């Protein structure tokens, strides 16, 4: 009978690593690309984050490589990264066999939270220098991401204001019961609509306590009870004022994460529209690379557009030539901002989709459907009656922008056969028209319905929406893991960098390009030169007003870099 021979099996045998740890790592593995990219980044700003004395810290370049590679592989836990540094050959090679623990990894992330945005910008400039993106067009969209805070820790503005008004009424009644000159004087002030503050109540309480010695014994006990109640009201008033101060202009916030606002999320497991604490994430993409991002506490996209565009300018020293966005960003203030900065706007407005439907029929009684005589400044209603200008109405948005609407009134609507369909109010009909907004809408309609506009509209559906889909479902990034705006921004910055590098690796593999790592480092060195030149010129110009001279400098340096690599 033949004898069976197995491979020798000795679990506790002594082994040696190969001469190079990366011997078993494939040449086209993404870990090699991230290693080469981070090697070429400018990390000079990280040095100021460390102290000269004490124990030598781990090298920030090594820590950055490990964390970014972990984010690329959907690993966001510091404890899991610590374990992978002992088990996975890719992490062992990136770390050079260093073994930082989870506390050190977490401290590094928090330490670089003010500098990680610059790293993201450098990576985007690398993509731009190699031709993956141009930074001339941006597709903008937003999504809500849930905070780490508990969903039952809400504080609502209406509830706070309502309870505060009730408390103020109880304070007035209580002061009326206190028969004291001091209380009566403050009560007289309160009748003049002067609201009490915690400091005012503190002064009243201290003065009333001083007068307790002059009060007869029978009423002394009652007075002390009133003072105790007044102190409780003061503390509660201080609590309400603190809530309103934290809330600012928002309508809600979370007690465990005060920077988070309660919003309706797309991921609604109960399907009942329940609000949850979260942040409004805004991103700009090009070729499905993230070129800009920012987080906002307010749920509406309209108010986020201008600060988001200013962030883009702060990163790259210029605005994008073309901006594409949906109807959530189509406001007069935003249109005016884009026109003022020479940005070609393919931004929809409300009812644009409704106007494009084949069955759409405009309302003949709507002001936009009426004939307007621009020379003599009057409208003509469906019955042929003139509606003359009677005044100007000004409004103000939540951001402080002032809008102007012209009011027009019909001469006589009595006896009109179309009155029931036109309007139902008493008197003659009055309409309000914002001519500036109507002109912006007309220009936007022409651009959106043009051949280029149709192309951009079709492209927008597969730009930021695809990025959100990959981020939430492929990378399992659906909820933040930190408290506070600064830490949440830091965490997403790591994800955005990892996302772009992961997309770069996929693009290289898909196109079959062989990019040697020496070339990557040369690219990074040239981009670093452009980056330093950017900040030099940026600092020499006041408040970032770089002008054409700065743009020519960067263009020339980028062209040299491209020719050098070709």
Coordinates of C-alpha atoms in Angstrom, one line a residue:
X1 CA 0.0 0.0 0.0
X2 CA 1.6 3.4 -1.0
X3 CA 2.5 5.8 1.7
X4 CA 0.9 9.3 1.6
X5 CA 3.2 12.3 2.1
X6 CA 2.0 15.6 3.4
X7 CA 3.7 19.0 3.6
X8 CA 5.4 19.4 6.9
X9 CA 3.3 21.3 9.4
X10 CA 5.1 23.0 12.3
X11 CA 3.0 26.0 13.8
X12 CA 5.7 27.2 16.2
X13 CA 8.7 27.1 13.8
X14 CA 11.0 30.1 13.6
X15 CA 10.6 32.2 10.4
X16 CA 12.3 35.3 9.0
X17 CA 10.8 38.0 7.0
X18 CA 12.1 38.4 3.4
X19 CA 14.7 41.0 2.7
X20 CA 11.9 43.4 1.6
X21 CA 8.6 43.4 3.3
X22 CA 6.8 44.3 0.1
X23 CA 8.1 41.3 -1.7
X24 CA 4.6 39.7 -1.6
X25 CA 2.7 42.9 -2.6
X26 CA 1.7 43.1 -6.2
X27 CA 3.3 45.8 -8.3
X28 CA -0.1 47.4 -9.3
X29 CA -1.5 47.2 -5.8
X30 CA -3.2 50.5 -4.6
X31 CA -1.0 50.5 -1.5
X32 CA 2.0 51.3 -3.7
X33 CA 0.3 54.3 -5.3
X34 CA -0.8 55.8 -1.9
X35 CA 2.7 55.3 -0.6
X36 CA 4.2 57.2 -3.6
X37 CA 1.6 60.0 -3.4
X38 CA 2.1 60.6 0.3
X39 CA 5.9 60.5 -0.1
X40 CA 5.6 63.5 -2.4
X41 CA 3.2 65.6 -0.3
X42 CA 4.4 68.8 1.5
X43 CA 4.0 68.1 5.2
X44 CA 6.1 71.0 6.5
X45 CA 3.0 72.5 8.2
X46 CA 2.8 69.3 10.4
X47 CA 6.1 70.1 12.2
X48 CA 4.5 73.0 14.1
X49 CA 2.0 70.5 15.6
X50 CA 4.8 68.6 17.5
X51 CA 6.9 69.7 20.5
X52 CA 10.7 69.6 20.3
X53 CA 11.1 68.0 23.8
X54 CA 9.9 64.7 25.0
X55 CA 9.7 61.3 23.4
X56 CA 10.2 61.1 19.6
X57 CA 6.7 60.8 17.9
X58 CA 5.9 58.5 15.0
X59 CA 6.6 60.1 11.6
X60 CA 3.5 61.9 10.4
X61 CA 4.1 60.6 6.8
X62 CA 3.8 57.1 8.1
X63 CA 0.7 57.8 10.1
X64 CA -1.0 59.6 7.2
X65 CA -0.3 56.6 4.9
X66 CA -1.7 54.1 7.3
X67 CA -4.9 56.1 8.0
X68 CA -5.6 56.9 4.4
X69 CA -5.1 53.3 3.3
X70 CA -7.5 52.2 6.1
X71 CA -10.1 54.7 4.9
X72 CA -9.7 53.4 1.4
X73 CA -10.6 49.9 2.7
X74 CA -13.6 51.0 4.8
X75 CA -11.7 50.8 8.0
X76 CA -12.5 53.8 10.2
X77 CA -11.9 52.4 13.7
X78 CA -8.6 53.1 15.3
X79 CA -8.7 49.8 17.2
X80 CA -9.1 47.9 13.9
X81 CA -6.2 49.8 12.4
X82 CA -4.1 48.9 15.4
X83 CA -4.9 45.2 14.8
X84 CA -4.2 45.4 11.0
X85 CA -0.8 46.9 11.7
X86 CA 0.1 43.5 13.3
X87 CA -1.7 41.2 10.8
X88 CA -1.9 42.7 7.3
X89 CA 1.3 42.8 5.2
X90 CA 0.1 46.0 3.4
X91 CA -0.2 47.9 6.7
X92 CA 3.0 46.5 8.0
X93 CA 4.9 47.7 4.9
X94 CA 3.4 51.1 5.0
X95 CA 4.2 51.5 8.7
X96 CA 7.7 50.2 8.3
X97 CA 6.9 47.6 11.0
X98 CA 6.0 50.4 13.5
X99 CA 3.2 49.6 15.8
X100 CA 1.3 52.7 17.0
X101 CA -1.7 51.8 19.3
X102 CA -5.2 53.0 18.8
X103 CA -4.8 56.0 21.1
X104 CA -1.8 57.3 19.1
X105 CA -3.7 56.9 15.9
X106 CA -6.7 58.8 17.2
X107 CA -4.5 61.5 18.7
X108 CA -2.8 62.0 15.3
X109 CA -6.1 62.4 13.5
X110 CA -7.2 65.1 16.1
X111 CA -3.8 66.7 15.9
X112 CA -3.8 67.3 12.2
X113 CA -7.5 68.4 12.0
X114 CA -6.5 72.0 11.1
X115 CA -4.0 70.9 8.4
X116 CA -5.7 68.0 6.7
X117 CA -7.6 70.3 4.4
X118 CA -4.4 71.4 2.8
X119 CA -3.4 67.8 2.2
X120 CA -6.8 67.3 0.4
X121 CA -6.0 70.4 -1.8
X122 CA -2.6 69.1 -2.6
X123 CA -4.0 65.7 -3.8
X124 CA -6.6 67.5 -5.9
X125 CA -3.8 69.5 -7.5
X126 CA -2.0 66.3 -8.3
X127 CA -5.1 65.0 -10.1
X128 CA -5.3 68.3 -12.0
X129 CA -1.6 68.3 -13.0
X130 CA -2.0 64.8 -14.5
X131 CA -5.1 65.7 -16.4
X132 CA -7.7 63.7 -14.5
X133 CA -9.6 67.0 -13.7
X134 CA -9.4 70.6 -14.9
X135 CA -10.9 72.5 -11.9
X136 CA -12.8 74.6 -14.6
X137 CA -16.2 72.9 -14.0
X138 CA -17.8 71.8 -10.7
X139 CA -20.9 69.8 -10.2
X140 CA -22.4 70.7 -6.8
X141 CA -24.8 68.8 -4.7
X142 CA -25.5 68.1 -1.0
X143 CA -26.6 65.3 1.3
X144 CA -27.5 64.9 4.9
X145 CA -25.2 62.7 7.0
X146 CA -26.3 61.7 10.5
X147 CA -24.3 62.7 13.6
X148 CA -23.0 60.4 16.3
X149 CA -25.4 62.1 18.7
X150 CA -28.4 60.4 20.1
X151 CA -31.6 61.2 18.2
X152 CA -33.6 62.0 21.3
X153 CA -31.3 64.8 22.6
X154 CA -33.1 67.5 20.6
X155 CA -33.6 71.1 21.6
X156 CA -36.2 73.0 19.5
X157 CA -36.2 76.8 19.1
X158 CA -40.0 77.1 19.2
X159 CA -40.2 75.1 22.4
X160 CA -37.5 77.1 24.1
X161 CA -39.0 80.5 23.1
X162 CA -42.5 79.4 24.2
X163 CA -41.3 78.2 27.6
X164 CA -39.1 81.2 28.0
X165 CA -42.1 83.5 27.5
X166 CA -44.1 81.6 30.1
X167 CA -41.2 81.8 32.5
X168 CA -40.9 85.5 32.0
X169 CA -44.6 85.9 32.8
X170 CA -44.2 83.9 36.0
X171 CA -41.3 86.1 37.0
X172 CA -43.4 89.2 36.6
X173 CA -46.2 87.7 38.7
X174 CA -43.7 86.7 41.4
X175 CA -42.2 90.2 41.6
X176 CA -45.7 91.6 42.0
X177 CA -46.1 89.5 45.1
X178 CA -42.9 90.8 46.6
X179 CA -43.8 94.0 48.5
X180 CA -40.5 95.7 48.2
X181 CA -39.4 99.0 46.7
X182 CA -36.7 97.3 44.7
X183 CA -39.0 94.7 43.2
X184 CA -41.6 97.4 42.4
X185 CA -39.0 99.5 40.6
X186 CA -38.0 96.6 38.4
X187 CA -41.7 95.7 37.8
X188 CA -42.2 99.2 36.5
X189 CA -39.4 98.7 34.1
X190 CA -40.9 95.3 33.0
X191 CA -44.1 97.0 32.1
X192 CA -42.1 99.0 29.5
X193 CA -41.3 95.8 27.7
X194 CA -37.9 95.5 29.3
X195 CA -37.2 91.8 29.6
X196 CA -35.3 90.4 32.6
X197 CA -31.9 88.9 32.3
X198 CA -30.2 86.4 34.7
X199 CA -27.9 89.2 35.8
X200 CA -30.8 91.5 36.6
X201 CA -32.5 88.8 38.6
X202 CA -29.3 88.2 40.5
X203 CA -29.1 91.8 41.5
X204 CA -32.7 91.8 42.6
X205 CA -32.2 88.7 44.7
X206 CA -29.1 90.0 46.4
X207 CA -30.8 93.3 47.3
X208 CA -33.9 91.5 48.5
X209 CA -31.8 89.3 50.8
X210 CA -30.2 92.3 52.3
X211 CA -33.7 93.7 53.2
X212 CA -34.8 90.5 54.9
X213 CA -33.6 91.8 58.3
X214 CA -36.2 94.5 58.3
X215 CA -39.1 92.2 57.5
X216 CA -41.2 90.9 60.5
X217 CA -40.8 87.3 61.5
X218 CA -44.3 86.1 60.2
X219 CA -43.6 87.3 56.7
X220 CA -39.9 86.4 56.7
X221 CA -40.6 82.7 56.0
X222 CA -42.8 83.6 53.1
X223 CA -40.2 86.0 51.7
X224 CA -37.6 83.4 51.8
X225 CA -39.8 81.0 49.9
X226 CA -40.3 83.7 47.2
X227 CA -36.6 84.3 47.0
X228 CA -35.9 80.6 46.5
X229 CA -38.5 80.4 43.8
X230 CA -37.0 83.5 42.1
X231 CA -33.6 81.9 42.2
X232 CA -35.0 78.8 40.4
X233 CA -36.6 81.0 37.8
X234 CA -33.3 82.8 37.3
X235 CA -31.4 79.5 36.8
X236 CA -34.1 78.3 34.3
X237 CA -33.9 81.6 32.4
X238 CA -30.1 81.2 32.2
X239 CA -30.7 77.7 30.8
X240 CA -33.0 78.9 28.1
X241 CA -30.7 81.8 27.1
X242 CA -27.8 79.3 26.8
X243 CA -30.0 77.1 24.5
X244 CA -30.7 80.1 22.3
X245 CA -27.1 81.2 22.2
X246 CA -25.9 77.7 21.1
X247 CA -28.7 77.5 18.6
X248 CA -27.8 80.8 16.9
X249 CA -29.9 81.1 13.8
X250 CA -30.8 77.5 13.6
X251 CA -34.1 76.0 14.7
X252 CA -32.7 73.0 16.7
X253 CA -29.5 71.4 18.0
X254 CA -28.5 68.3 19.8
X255 CA -27.4 68.3 23.5
X256 CA -24.6 65.8 22.9
X257 CA -23.4 67.4 19.7
X258 CA -24.3 71.1 19.7
X259 CA -23.0 71.6 16.2
X260 CA -25.5 69.2 14.7
X261 CA -29.0 70.2 13.6
X262 CA -32.0 68.0 13.4
X263 CA -32.8 67.3 9.7
X264 CA -34.8 64.8 7.7
X265 CA -32.6 62.1 6.3
X266 CA -33.0 60.0 3.2
X267 CA -32.2 56.9 5.2
X268 CA -35.5 56.7 7.1
X269 CA -35.9 53.2 8.5
X270 CA -39.3 53.9 10.1
X271 CA -40.5 55.8 6.9
X272 CA -42.2 58.4 9.0
X273 CA -40.1 61.5 8.3
X274 CA -38.4 61.5 11.7
X275 CA -35.7 64.2 12.1
X276 CA -32.3 63.2 13.3
X277 CA -29.2 65.2 14.3
X278 CA -26.9 65.6 11.3
X279 CA -24.9 67.9 9.0
X280 CA -25.5 69.2 5.5
X281 CA -22.5 67.9 3.5
X282 CA -21.8 69.9 0.3
X283 CA -19.4 68.6 -2.3
X284 CA -18.2 69.6 -5.8
X285 CA -17.1 66.9 -8.2
X286 CA -15.5 66.6 -11.6
X287 CA -15.1 63.2 -13.4
X288 CA -16.4 61.8 -10.1
X289 CA -13.4 63.1 -8.1
X290 CA -14.2 65.3 -5.1
X291 CA -12.7 68.7 -5.7
X292 CA -14.2 70.6 -2.8
X293 CA -16.3 69.9 0.3
X294 CA -17.7 71.7 3.3
X295 CA -20.1 71.0 6.1
X296 CA -23.0 73.2 7.2
X297 CA -25.4 73.1 10.2
X298 CA -28.4 74.5 8.2
X299 CA -30.4 71.9 6.2
X300 CA -31.2 74.2 3.2
X301 CA -28.8 74.2 0.2
X302 CA -29.6 77.8 -0.8
X303 CA -27.7 79.4 2.0
X304 CA -24.7 77.1 1.6
X305 CA -23.8 78.0 -2.0
X306 CA -21.9 81.3 -1.5
X307 CA -19.7 80.1 1.5
X308 CA -19.1 76.9 -0.4
X309 CA -17.9 78.8 -3.5
X310 CA -15.7 81.0 -1.3
X311 CA -14.1 77.8 0.1
X312 CA -13.3 76.7 -3.5
X313 CA -11.6 80.1 -4.1
X314 CA -9.6 79.8 -0.9
X315 CA -8.3 76.4 -2.0
X316 CA -7.4 77.2 -5.6
X317 CA -7.2 80.9 -5.8
X318 CA -9.9 81.2 -8.4
X319 CA -13.5 80.3 -9.1
X320 CA -14.6 77.5 -11.4
X321 CA -15.5 78.7 -14.9
X322 CA -18.7 76.6 -15.0
X323 CA -21.0 75.7 -12.1
X324 CA -23.7 73.1 -12.4
X325 CA -26.3 72.6 -9.7
X326 CA -30.0 71.7 -9.2
X327 CA -32.9 73.9 -8.2
X328 CA -32.0 73.9 -4.6
X329 CA -29.3 76.6 -5.3
X330 CA -31.3 78.8 -7.7
X331 CA -31.9 82.0 -5.8
X332 CA -31.4 85.7 -6.8
X333 CA -28.5 86.0 -4.4
X334 CA -26.7 83.0 -5.8
X335 CA -27.3 84.0 -9.4
X336 CA -26.0 87.5 -8.7
X337 CA -22.9 86.0 -7.0
X338 CA -22.1 83.8 -10.0
X339 CA -22.6 86.7 -12.5
X340 CA -20.3 88.9 -10.4
X341 CA -17.5 86.4 -10.5
X342 CA -17.7 85.6 -14.2
X343 CA -19.0 82.0 -13.6
X344 CA -21.2 80.4 -16.2
X345 CA -24.1 79.1 -14.2
X346 CA -26.1 76.1 -15.3
X347 CA -28.2 76.2 -12.1
X348 CA -31.9 75.3 -12.2
X349 CA -34.6 77.3 -10.5
X350 CA -37.9 76.3 -9.0
X351 CA -40.5 75.0 -11.5
X352 CA -37.8 74.5 -14.2
X353 CA -38.6 70.8 -14.4
X354 CA -42.3 71.5 -14.4
X355 CA -41.9 74.0 -17.3
X356 CA -40.1 71.3 -19.4
X357 CA -42.9 68.8 -19.3
X358 CA -44.9 68.3 -22.5
X359 CA -48.2 68.7 -20.6
X360 CA -47.2 71.9 -18.9
X361 CA -49.5 74.9 -19.5
X362 CA -48.6 78.2 -17.9
X363 CA -51.1 79.9 -15.7
X364 CA -52.5 82.9 -17.7
X365 CA -53.1 84.8 -14.4
X366 CA -49.6 84.4 -13.1
X367 CA -47.5 87.7 -13.4
X368 CA -44.9 85.9 -15.5
X369 CA -47.6 85.0 -18.1
X370 CA -48.8 88.6 -18.4
X371 CA -47.6 91.0 -21.0
X372 CA -45.1 93.6 -19.6
X373 CA -44.5 97.0 -21.2
X374 CA -40.9 97.7 -20.3
X375 CA -40.8 101.3 -21.7
X376 CA -43.9 102.5 -19.8
X377 CA -43.5 100.0 -16.9
X378 CA -46.9 98.4 -16.6
X379 CA -48.5 95.0 -16.9
X380 CA -51.5 93.9 -18.9
X381 CA -53.9 91.5 -17.3
X382 CA -55.8 88.7 -19.3
X383 CA -58.7 91.1 -19.7
X384 CA -56.5 93.8 -21.3
X385 CA -56.5 96.1 -18.3
X386 CA -53.3 98.0 -17.4
X387 CA -51.7 97.3 -14.0
X388 CA -49.7 100.4 -13.1
X389 CA -46.8 100.6 -10.7
X390 CA -47.7 101.7 -7.2
X391 CA -44.6 101.2 -5.1
X392 CA -41.6 99.1 -4.1
X393 CA -41.4 96.3 -1.5
X394 CA -38.1 95.2 0.0
X395 CA -37.4 91.9 1.7
X396 CA -34.5 90.2 3.4
X397 CA -33.4 86.6 3.2
X398 CA -32.0 84.6 6.1
X399 CA -28.5 85.5 4.9
X400 CA -29.2 89.2 5.0
X401 CA -29.5 89.7 1.3
X402 CA -32.1 92.5 0.4
X403 CA -34.5 91.7 -2.4
X404 CA -36.6 94.3 -4.3
X405 CA -40.1 93.6 -5.7
X406 CA -42.2 96.2 -7.7
X407 CA -45.9 96.3 -6.9
X408 CA -48.4 96.8 -9.6
X409 CA -52.2 97.3 -9.2
X410 CA -55.1 97.0 -11.6
X411 CA -57.2 100.1 -12.1
X412 CA -60.6 98.4 -11.7
X413 CA -61.4 94.7 -11.1
X414 CA -65.0 95.2 -10.1
X415 CA -67.4 93.4 -12.5
X416 CA -64.5 91.5 -14.3
X417 CA -65.8 88.1 -15.6
X418 CA -62.4 86.5 -14.8
X419 CA -62.2 87.8 -11.3
X420 CA -63.0 84.5 -9.7
X421 CA -60.2 82.8 -11.6
X422 CA -57.8 85.7 -11.2
X423 CA -57.9 86.3 -7.5
X424 CA -60.3 86.2 -4.5
X425 CA -59.2 89.1 -2.3
X426 CA -61.1 92.4 -1.9
X427 CA -60.4 95.4 -4.0
X428 CA -58.2 95.6 -7.1
X429 CA -55.6 92.9 -7.7
X430 CA -52.0 93.7 -6.7
X431 CA -49.0 91.8 -8.0
X432 CA -45.4 91.8 -6.9
X433 CA -42.6 91.3 -9.5
X434 CA -38.9 90.8 -8.9
X435 CA -37.5 91.9 -12.3
X436 CA -33.9 91.1 -11.4
X437 CA -34.8 87.5 -10.4
X438 CA -36.9 87.1 -13.6
X439 CA -34.0 88.1 -15.7
X440 CA -31.7 85.7 -14.0
X441 CA -34.3 82.9 -14.6
X442 CA -34.5 83.8 -18.2
X443 CA -30.8 83.6 -18.6
X444 CA -30.7 80.3 -16.7
X445 CA -33.5 78.9 -18.9
X446 CA -31.6 79.7 -22.1
X447 CA -28.4 78.1 -20.8
X448 CA -30.1 75.0 -19.4
X449 CA -32.0 74.3 -22.6
X450 CA -29.0 74.8 -24.9
X451 CA -27.0 71.9 -26.2
X452 CA -24.3 72.5 -23.6
X453 CA -26.8 72.9 -20.9
X454 CA -28.5 69.6 -21.7
X455 CA -25.1 67.9 -21.6
X456 CA -24.3 69.4 -18.2
X457 CA -27.7 68.4 -16.8
X458 CA -27.2 64.8 -17.9
X459 CA -23.7 64.8 -16.5
X460 CA -24.8 66.2 -13.1
X461 CA -26.9 63.1 -12.4
X462 CA -23.8 60.8 -12.6
X463 CA -21.4 63.2 -10.9
X464 CA -22.1 64.0 -7.2
X465 CA -24.9 61.5 -7.0
X466 CA -22.6 58.7 -8.0
X467 CA -20.0 59.9 -5.4
X468 CA -22.6 59.9 -2.7
X469 CA -23.7 56.4 -3.7
X470 CA -20.1 55.0 -3.6
X471 CA -19.4 56.8 -0.3
X472 CA -22.6 55.6 1.5
X473 CA -23.0 52.1 0.1
X474 CA -19.6 50.9 -1.1
X475 CA -17.5 52.6 1.6
X476 CA -20.2 52.3 4.3
X477 CA -19.8 55.9 5.3
X478 CA -23.3 56.8 6.4
X479 CA -22.8 58.3 9.9
X480 CA -20.1 60.5 11.4
X481 CA -18.1 59.0 14.3
X482 CA -17.1 62.2 16.1
X483 CA -18.7 65.1 17.9
X484 CA -18.2 68.7 16.8
X485 CA -17.8 70.5 13.5
X486 CA -14.0 70.6 13.5
X487 CA -13.7 66.8 14.2
X488 CA -16.4 65.9 11.7
X489 CA -14.7 68.0 9.0
X490 CA -11.4 66.3 9.8
X491 CA -12.9 62.9 9.5
X492 CA -14.5 63.6 6.2
X493 CA -11.3 65.2 4.9
X494 CA -9.5 61.9 5.4
X495 CA -12.4 60.1 3.6
X496 CA -12.3 62.6 0.7
X497 CA -8.5 62.1 0.2
X498 CA -8.9 58.3 0.4
X499 CA -11.8 58.4 -2.0
X500 CA -9.9 60.4 -4.6
X501 CA -6.8 58.1 -4.4
X502 CA -9.1 55.1 -4.6
X503 CA -10.8 56.6 -7.7
X504 CA -7.3 57.3 -9.2
X505 CA -6.3 53.7 -8.7
X506 CA -9.5 52.5 -10.3
X507 CA -9.0 54.9 -13.3
X508 CA -5.4 53.7 -13.8
X509 CA -6.4 50.1 -13.8
X510 CA -9.4 50.6 -16.0
X511 CA -7.4 52.5 -18.6
X512 CA -4.5 50.1 -18.5
X513 CA -2.0 52.9 -17.8
X514 CA 1.3 51.9 -16.1
X515 CA 2.3 54.8 -13.9
X516 CA 5.7 54.1 -12.4
X517 CA 6.2 55.5 -8.9
X518 CA 9.2 57.6 -9.7
X519 CA 6.9 59.5 -12.1
X520 CA 4.3 59.9 -9.3
X521 CA 7.0 61.4 -7.0
X522 CA 8.1 63.8 -9.7
X523 CA 4.5 64.9 -10.2
X524 CA 4.2 65.5 -6.5
X525 CA 7.4 67.5 -6.3
X526 CA 6.3 69.7 -9.2
X527 CA 2.8 70.2 -7.6
X528 CA 4.5 71.0 -4.3
X529 CA 6.4 73.8 -6.2
X530 CA 3.1 75.1 -7.6
X531 CA 1.6 74.9 -4.1
X532 CA 4.4 76.9 -2.6
X533 CA 4.2 79.4 -5.4
X534 CA 0.4 79.7 -4.8
X535 CA 0.8 80.6 -1.1
X536 CA 3.6 83.0 -1.9
X537 CA 1.4 84.9 -4.4
X538 CA -1.7 84.4 -2.2
X539 CA 0.0 86.1 0.8
X540 CA 1.4 89.0 -1.3
X541 CA -2.2 89.8 -2.5
X542 CA -4.6 91.2 0.1
X543 CA -7.4 88.8 1.1
X544 CA -6.8 86.5 -1.9
X545 CA -7.5 89.1 -4.7
X546 CA -4.9 87.4 -6.9
X547 CA -5.8 88.9 -10.2
X548 CA -4.7 87.8 -13.6
X549 CA -1.0 87.9 -12.8
X550 CA -1.4 85.0 -10.3
X551 CA -3.4 82.9 -12.7
X552 CA -0.7 83.3 -15.4
X553 CA 2.0 82.2 -12.9
X554 CA 0.2 79.0 -12.0
X555 CA -0.7 78.3 -15.6
X556 CA 3.0 78.6 -16.7
X557 CA 4.2 76.4 -13.9
X558 CA 1.6 73.7 -14.6
X559 CA 2.5 73.8 -18.3
X560 CA 6.2 73.3 -17.4
X561 CA 5.3 70.4 -15.2
X562 CA 3.2 68.7 -18.0
X563 CA 5.9 69.2 -20.6
X564 CA 8.5 67.8 -18.1
X565 CA 6.5 64.6 -17.5
X566 CA 5.7 64.1 -21.2

